[in-house]
Coordinates of C-alpha atoms in Angstrom, one line a residue:
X22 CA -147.9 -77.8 221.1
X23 CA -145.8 -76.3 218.3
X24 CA -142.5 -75.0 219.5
X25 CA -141.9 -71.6 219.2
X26 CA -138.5 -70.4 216.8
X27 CA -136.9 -67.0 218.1
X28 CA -134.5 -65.4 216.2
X29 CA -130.9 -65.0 217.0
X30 CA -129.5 -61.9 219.0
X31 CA -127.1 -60.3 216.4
X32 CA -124.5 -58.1 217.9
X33 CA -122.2 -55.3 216.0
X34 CA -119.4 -56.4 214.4
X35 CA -116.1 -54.1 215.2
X36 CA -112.5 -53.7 214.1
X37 CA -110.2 -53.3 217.2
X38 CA -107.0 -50.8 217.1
X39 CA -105.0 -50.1 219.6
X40 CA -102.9 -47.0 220.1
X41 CA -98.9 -46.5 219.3
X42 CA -96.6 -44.3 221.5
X43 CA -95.2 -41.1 219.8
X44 CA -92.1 -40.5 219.1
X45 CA -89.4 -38.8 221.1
X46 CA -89.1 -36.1 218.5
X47 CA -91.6 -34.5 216.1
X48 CA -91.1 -32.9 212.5
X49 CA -92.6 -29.1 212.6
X50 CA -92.5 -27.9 208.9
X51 CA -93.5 -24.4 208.1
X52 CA -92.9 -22.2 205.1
X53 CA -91.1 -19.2 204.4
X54 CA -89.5 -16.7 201.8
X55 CA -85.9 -15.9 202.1
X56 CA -84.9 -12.7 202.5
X57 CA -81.3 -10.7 202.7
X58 CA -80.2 -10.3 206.2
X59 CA -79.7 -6.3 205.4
X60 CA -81.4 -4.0 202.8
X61 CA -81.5 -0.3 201.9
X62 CA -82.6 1.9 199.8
X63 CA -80.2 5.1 199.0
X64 CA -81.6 8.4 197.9
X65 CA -80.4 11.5 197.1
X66 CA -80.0 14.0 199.9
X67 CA -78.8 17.0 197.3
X68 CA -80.8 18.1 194.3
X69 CA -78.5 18.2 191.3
X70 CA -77.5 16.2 187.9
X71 CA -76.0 12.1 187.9
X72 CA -73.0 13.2 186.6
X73 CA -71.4 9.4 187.1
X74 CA -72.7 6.4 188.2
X75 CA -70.0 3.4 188.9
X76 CA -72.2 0.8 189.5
X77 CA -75.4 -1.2 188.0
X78 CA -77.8 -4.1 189.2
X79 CA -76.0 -6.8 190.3
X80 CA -72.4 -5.4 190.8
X81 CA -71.3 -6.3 194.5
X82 CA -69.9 -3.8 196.4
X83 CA -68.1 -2.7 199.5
X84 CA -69.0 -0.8 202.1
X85 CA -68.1 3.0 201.5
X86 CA -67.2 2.0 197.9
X87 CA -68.6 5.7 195.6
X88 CA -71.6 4.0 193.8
X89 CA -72.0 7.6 192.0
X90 CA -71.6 11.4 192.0
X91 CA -74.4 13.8 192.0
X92 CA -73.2 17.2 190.6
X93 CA -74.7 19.8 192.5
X94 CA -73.4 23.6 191.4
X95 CA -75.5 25.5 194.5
X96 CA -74.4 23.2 196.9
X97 CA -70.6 23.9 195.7
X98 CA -71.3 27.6 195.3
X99 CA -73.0 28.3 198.3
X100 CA -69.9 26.4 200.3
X101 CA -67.6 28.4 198.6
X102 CA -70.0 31.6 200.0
X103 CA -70.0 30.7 203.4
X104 CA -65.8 29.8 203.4
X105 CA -65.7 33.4 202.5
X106 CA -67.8 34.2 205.1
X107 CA -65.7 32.2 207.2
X108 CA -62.6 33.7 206.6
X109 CA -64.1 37.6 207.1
X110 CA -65.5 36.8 210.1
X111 CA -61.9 35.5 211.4
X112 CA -60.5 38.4 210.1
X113 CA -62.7 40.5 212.2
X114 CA -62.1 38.5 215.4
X115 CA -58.2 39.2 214.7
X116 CA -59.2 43.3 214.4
X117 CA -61.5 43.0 217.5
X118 CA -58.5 41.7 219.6
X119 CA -56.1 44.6 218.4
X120 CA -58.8 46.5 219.0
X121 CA -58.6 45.6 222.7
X122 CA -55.1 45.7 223.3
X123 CA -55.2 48.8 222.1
X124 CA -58.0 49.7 224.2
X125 CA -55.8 48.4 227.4
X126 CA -53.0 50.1 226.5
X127 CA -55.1 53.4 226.4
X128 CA -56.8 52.6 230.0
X129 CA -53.1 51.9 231.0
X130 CA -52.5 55.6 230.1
X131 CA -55.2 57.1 231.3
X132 CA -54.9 55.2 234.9
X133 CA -50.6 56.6 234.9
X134 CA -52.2 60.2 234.0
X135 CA -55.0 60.3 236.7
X136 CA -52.5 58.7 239.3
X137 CA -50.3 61.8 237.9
X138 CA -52.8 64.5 238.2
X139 CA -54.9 63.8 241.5
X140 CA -52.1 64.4 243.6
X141 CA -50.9 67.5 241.8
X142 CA -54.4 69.0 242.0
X143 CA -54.4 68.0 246.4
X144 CA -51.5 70.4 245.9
X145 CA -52.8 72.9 244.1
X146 CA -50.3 72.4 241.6
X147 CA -52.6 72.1 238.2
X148 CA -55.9 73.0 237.7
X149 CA -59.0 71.0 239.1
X150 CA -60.2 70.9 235.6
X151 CA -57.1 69.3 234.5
X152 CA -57.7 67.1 237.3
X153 CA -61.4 65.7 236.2
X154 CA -60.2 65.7 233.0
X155 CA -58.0 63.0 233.9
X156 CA -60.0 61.0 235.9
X157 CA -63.1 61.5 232.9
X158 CA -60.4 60.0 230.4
X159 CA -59.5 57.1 232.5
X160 CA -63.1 56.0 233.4
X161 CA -63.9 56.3 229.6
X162 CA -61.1 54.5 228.5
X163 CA -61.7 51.6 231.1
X164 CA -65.5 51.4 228.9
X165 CA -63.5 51.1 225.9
X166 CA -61.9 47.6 227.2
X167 CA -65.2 46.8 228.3
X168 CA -66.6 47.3 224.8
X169 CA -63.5 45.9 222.9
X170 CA -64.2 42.5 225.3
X171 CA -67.5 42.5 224.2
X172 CA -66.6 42.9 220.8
X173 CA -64.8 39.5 220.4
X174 CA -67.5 37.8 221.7
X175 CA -69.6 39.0 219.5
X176 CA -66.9 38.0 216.7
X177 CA -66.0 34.7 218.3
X178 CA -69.9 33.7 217.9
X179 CA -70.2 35.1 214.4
X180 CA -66.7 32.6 213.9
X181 CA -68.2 29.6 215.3
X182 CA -71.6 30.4 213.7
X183 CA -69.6 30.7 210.7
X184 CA -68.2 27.3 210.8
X185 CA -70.8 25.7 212.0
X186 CA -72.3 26.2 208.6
X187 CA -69.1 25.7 207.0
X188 CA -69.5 22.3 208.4
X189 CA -73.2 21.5 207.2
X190 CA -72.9 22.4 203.6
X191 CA -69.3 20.5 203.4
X192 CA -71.2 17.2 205.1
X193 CA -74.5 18.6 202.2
X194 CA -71.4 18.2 199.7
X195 CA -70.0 15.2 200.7
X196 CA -73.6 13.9 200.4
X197 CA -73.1 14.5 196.4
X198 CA -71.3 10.9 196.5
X199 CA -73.8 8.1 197.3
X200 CA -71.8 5.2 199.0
X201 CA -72.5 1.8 199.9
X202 CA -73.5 1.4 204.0
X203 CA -72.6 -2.0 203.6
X204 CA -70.8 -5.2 201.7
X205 CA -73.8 -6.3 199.3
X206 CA -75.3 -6.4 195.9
X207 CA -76.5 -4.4 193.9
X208 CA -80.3 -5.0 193.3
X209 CA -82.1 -2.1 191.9
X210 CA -80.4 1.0 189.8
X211 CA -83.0 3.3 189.0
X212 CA -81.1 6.5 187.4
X213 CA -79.2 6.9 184.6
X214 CA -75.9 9.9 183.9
X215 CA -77.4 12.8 183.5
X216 CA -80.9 12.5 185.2
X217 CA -82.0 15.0 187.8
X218 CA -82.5 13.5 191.1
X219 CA -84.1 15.4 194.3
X220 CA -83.7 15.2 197.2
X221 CA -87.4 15.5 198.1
X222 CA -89.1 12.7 199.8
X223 CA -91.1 11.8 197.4
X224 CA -88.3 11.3 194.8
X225 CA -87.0 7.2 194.1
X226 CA -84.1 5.4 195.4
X227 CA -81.1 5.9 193.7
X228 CA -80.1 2.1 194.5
X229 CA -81.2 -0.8 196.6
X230 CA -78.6 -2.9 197.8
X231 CA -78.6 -5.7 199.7
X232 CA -76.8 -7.8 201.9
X233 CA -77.0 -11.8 200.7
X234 CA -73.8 -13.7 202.8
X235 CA -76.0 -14.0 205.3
X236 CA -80.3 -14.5 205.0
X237 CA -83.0 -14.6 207.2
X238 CA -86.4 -17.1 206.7
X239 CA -89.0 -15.6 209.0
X240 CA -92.1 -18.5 209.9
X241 CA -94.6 -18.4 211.8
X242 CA -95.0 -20.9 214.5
X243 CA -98.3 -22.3 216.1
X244 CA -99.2 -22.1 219.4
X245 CA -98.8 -26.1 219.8
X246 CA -94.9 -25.6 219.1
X247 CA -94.3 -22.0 219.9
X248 CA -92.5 -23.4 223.9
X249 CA -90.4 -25.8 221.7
X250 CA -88.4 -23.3 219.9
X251 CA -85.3 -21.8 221.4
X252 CA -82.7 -19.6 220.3
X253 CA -79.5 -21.2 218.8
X254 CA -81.8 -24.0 217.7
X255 CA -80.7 -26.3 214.1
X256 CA -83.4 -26.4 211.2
X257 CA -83.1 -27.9 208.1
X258 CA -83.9 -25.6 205.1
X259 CA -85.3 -27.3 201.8
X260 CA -85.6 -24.9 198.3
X261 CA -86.9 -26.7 195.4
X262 CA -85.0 -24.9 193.5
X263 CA -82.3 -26.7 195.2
X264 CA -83.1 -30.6 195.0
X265 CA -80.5 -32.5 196.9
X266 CA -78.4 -29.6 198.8
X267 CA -78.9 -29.7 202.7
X268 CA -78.8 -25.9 204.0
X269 CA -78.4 -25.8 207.5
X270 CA -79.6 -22.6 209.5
X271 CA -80.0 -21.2 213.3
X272 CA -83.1 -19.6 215.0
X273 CA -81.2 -16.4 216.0
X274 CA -84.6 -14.6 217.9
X275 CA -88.3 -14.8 218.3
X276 CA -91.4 -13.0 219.0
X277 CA -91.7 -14.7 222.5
X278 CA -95.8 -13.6 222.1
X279 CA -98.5 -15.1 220.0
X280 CA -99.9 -13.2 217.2
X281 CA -103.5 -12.4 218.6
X282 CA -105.2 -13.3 215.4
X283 CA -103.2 -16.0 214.3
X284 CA -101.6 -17.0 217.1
X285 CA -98.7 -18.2 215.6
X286 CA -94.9 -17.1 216.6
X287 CA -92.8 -15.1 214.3
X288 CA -89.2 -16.5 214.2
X289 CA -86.4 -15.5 212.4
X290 CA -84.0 -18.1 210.8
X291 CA -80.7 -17.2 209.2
X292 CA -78.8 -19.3 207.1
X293 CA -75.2 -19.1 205.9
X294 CA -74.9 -18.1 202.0
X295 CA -71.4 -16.6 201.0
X296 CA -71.5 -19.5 198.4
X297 CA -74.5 -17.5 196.9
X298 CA -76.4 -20.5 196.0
X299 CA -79.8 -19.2 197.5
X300 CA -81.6 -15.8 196.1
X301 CA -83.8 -13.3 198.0
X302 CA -87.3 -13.8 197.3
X303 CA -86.8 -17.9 197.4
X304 CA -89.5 -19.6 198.8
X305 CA -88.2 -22.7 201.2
X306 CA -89.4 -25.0 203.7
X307 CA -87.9 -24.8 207.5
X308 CA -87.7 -28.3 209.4
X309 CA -87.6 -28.1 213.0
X310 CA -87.1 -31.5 214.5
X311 CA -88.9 -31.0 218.0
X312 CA -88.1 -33.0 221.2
X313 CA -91.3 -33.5 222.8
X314 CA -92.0 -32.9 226.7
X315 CA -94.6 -35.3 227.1
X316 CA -95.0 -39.1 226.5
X317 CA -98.2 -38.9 224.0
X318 CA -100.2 -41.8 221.9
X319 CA -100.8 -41.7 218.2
X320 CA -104.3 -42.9 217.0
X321 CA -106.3 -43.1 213.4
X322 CA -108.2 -40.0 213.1
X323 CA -110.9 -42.1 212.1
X324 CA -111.6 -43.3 215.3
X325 CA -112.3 -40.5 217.4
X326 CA -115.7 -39.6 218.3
X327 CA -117.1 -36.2 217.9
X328 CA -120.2 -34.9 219.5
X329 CA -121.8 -32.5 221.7
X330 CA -119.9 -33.6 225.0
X331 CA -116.6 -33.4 223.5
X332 CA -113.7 -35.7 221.8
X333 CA -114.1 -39.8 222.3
X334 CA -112.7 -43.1 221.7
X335 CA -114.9 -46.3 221.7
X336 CA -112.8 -49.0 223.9
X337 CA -113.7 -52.6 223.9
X338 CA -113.5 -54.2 227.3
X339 CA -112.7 -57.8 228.2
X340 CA -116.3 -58.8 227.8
X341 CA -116.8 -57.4 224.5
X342 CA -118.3 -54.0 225.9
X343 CA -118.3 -50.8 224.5
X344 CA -117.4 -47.6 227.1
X345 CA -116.8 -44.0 225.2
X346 CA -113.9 -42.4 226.9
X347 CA -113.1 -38.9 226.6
X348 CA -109.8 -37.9 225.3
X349 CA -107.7 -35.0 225.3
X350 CA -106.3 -34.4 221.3
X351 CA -102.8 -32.7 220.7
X352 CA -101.3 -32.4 217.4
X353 CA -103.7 -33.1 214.0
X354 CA -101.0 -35.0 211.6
X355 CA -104.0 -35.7 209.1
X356 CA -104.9 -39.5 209.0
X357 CA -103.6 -39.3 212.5
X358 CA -103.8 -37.5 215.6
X359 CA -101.6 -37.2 219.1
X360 CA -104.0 -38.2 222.2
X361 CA -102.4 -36.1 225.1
X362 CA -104.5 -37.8 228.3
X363 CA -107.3 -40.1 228.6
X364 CA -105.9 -43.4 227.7
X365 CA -103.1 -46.1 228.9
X366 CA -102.4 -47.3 225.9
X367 CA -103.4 -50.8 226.9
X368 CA -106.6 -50.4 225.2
X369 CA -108.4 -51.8 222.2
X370 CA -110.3 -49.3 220.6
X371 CA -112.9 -49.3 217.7
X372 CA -111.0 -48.5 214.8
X373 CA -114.3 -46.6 212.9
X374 CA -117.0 -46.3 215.3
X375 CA -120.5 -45.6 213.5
X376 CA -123.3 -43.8 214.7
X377 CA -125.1 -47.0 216.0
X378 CA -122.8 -47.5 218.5
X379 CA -123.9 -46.9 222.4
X380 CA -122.6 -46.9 225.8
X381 CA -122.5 -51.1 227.1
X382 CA -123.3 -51.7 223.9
X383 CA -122.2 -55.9 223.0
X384 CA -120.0 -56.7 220.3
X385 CA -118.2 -58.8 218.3
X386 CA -114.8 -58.6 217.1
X387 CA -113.8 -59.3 213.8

């Protein structure tokens, strides 16, 4: 009898990998545009004529430094009204007062007649006529106070109504000079001497001036990282613009909430910049170095396994068998990703698993 040839079991042939511990600290870099730590746009809060402007775009200034001088001839002339207005209303709180000693002095006589008189007329000795005569004066002249009293309150409120507005159209005047709110620059200048500016709302600003010692970087952190940033924490701030200069700045506060849509964190970083080296409107790169809270393992992207029941990696176990174990993935560095539970570390793993693959599945290593 012939002997009968089979063929020769052929089994897969697999790379093995095996997995690398993370490192104690992580690099979280996210972009940003700088921005001055204080703006403001100043408007005109008189109508009237530029009649000097001291200032242009990029003069720095000081805070309550006169930037310029509206002219505003109704605003002056209507102060000048109400100071007159002032002063006759005074005038006729003086008279109202006079007008009540007097008044007191005449209820004085009028009370010495009628004291006077009553007795005499008990006597018999005037007339009764005489009598109510006396007592009809003294009760008219004690109205009189009564009226006189009432009087200077009436010119007392006419004074303080009188200075009241006095004092609105002197702070109206006082807004004819714009000043700075602030140290800063001068960023925008958008009138010229002799322009007519309103103080409407839909008129322009004057000036924008802002504050540039001092900027801000806002990012927006993902949820991954959002627990691992604190206040008072150090970031590293790259600007191409500036190859080869470190720029150190401080988280100074955060959202402490997700952004539903995004859910990222809005953080605000400020940076020191009385050197001036960095402009508003830069765009830089923030560099958070992260200490991480949990010991993690770094694997090839390429060998996870994706499929209906979840993430996988493909281990190979002392007898050359293949197990899929589910993982649990962290952070998605690209060619790499963090694996936050489901291995040792011990493990050798199939550094590209195909399709072909199966649970128990035989192989050989190459």
């Amino acid at each position: 009898m012939a002997a009968t040839n089979e063929a020769p079991v052929t089994h897969p042939v697999v790379s093995v990998i095996h997995a690398t511990k993370g490192e104690p600290t992580s690099q979280l870099v996210l972009p940003g545009n700088i921005e001055p730590l204080y703006t403001a746009n100043l408007y005109a809060r008189v109508d009237g004529y530029l009649d000097r402007r001291n200032v242009d775009i990029g003069t720095k200034v000081r805070a309550g430094q006169v930037l310029a001088v509206i002219s505003s001839p109704e605003v002056d002339q209507q102060l000048s009204q109400a100071k007159a207005t002032l002063a006759q209303s005074q005038a006729a709180l003086l008279q109202a007062r006079a007008a009540l000693e007097q008044a007191k002095a005449n209820a004085e006589l009028a009370r010495l007649t009628r004291e006077r008189d009553v007795p005499l007329g008990e006597q018999h000795a005037i007339s009764q006529q005489i009598v109510d005569s006396a007592v009809q004066n003294h009760n008219a002249r004690v109205a009189d106070v009564s009226a006189a009293n009432a009087n200077i309150a009436a010119a007392e409120a006419s004074v303080a109504a009188n200075l009241a507005n006095v004092a609105r159209l002197q702070q109206m005047q006082n807004f004819e000079r714009i000043v700075a709110p602030f140290d800063g620059v001068i960023t925008q200048r958008n009138v010229e001497r002799g322009d007519l500016v309103s103080a409407s709302a839909q008129s322009k600003p004057l000036f924008s001036i802002a504050q540039s010692d001092m900027l801000r970087i806002y990012v927006d952190v993902p949820q991954s990282e959002a627990v691992n940033i604190r206040d008072g924490q150090k970031a590293s701030i790259d600007v191409t613009e500036r190859l080869g200069r470190d720029y150190t700045g401080t988280v100074t506060r955060n959202a402490s909430a997700l952004n539903d849509a995004a859910r990222t964190m809005r953080t605000e970083v400020q940076v020191d910049n009385h050197d001036a080296s960095l402009l508003p409107g830069m765009y830089a790169q923030v560099h958070f170095t992260l200490s991480q809270q949990h010991t993690s393992l770094i694997i090839p992207t390429s060998s996870l396994v994706i499929d209906h029941a979840g993430m996988h990696v493909v281990t190979v176990d002392a007898g050359q068998k293949l197990h899929f174990v589910p993982v649990t993935i962290g952070k998605d560095m690209g060619k790499e990703v963090e694996v936050l539970a489901g291995l040792k570390g011990n493990e050798s793993l199939v550094a590209s698993p195909g399709d072909l693959l199966s649970e128990g599945q035989h192989v050989e290593l190459r």
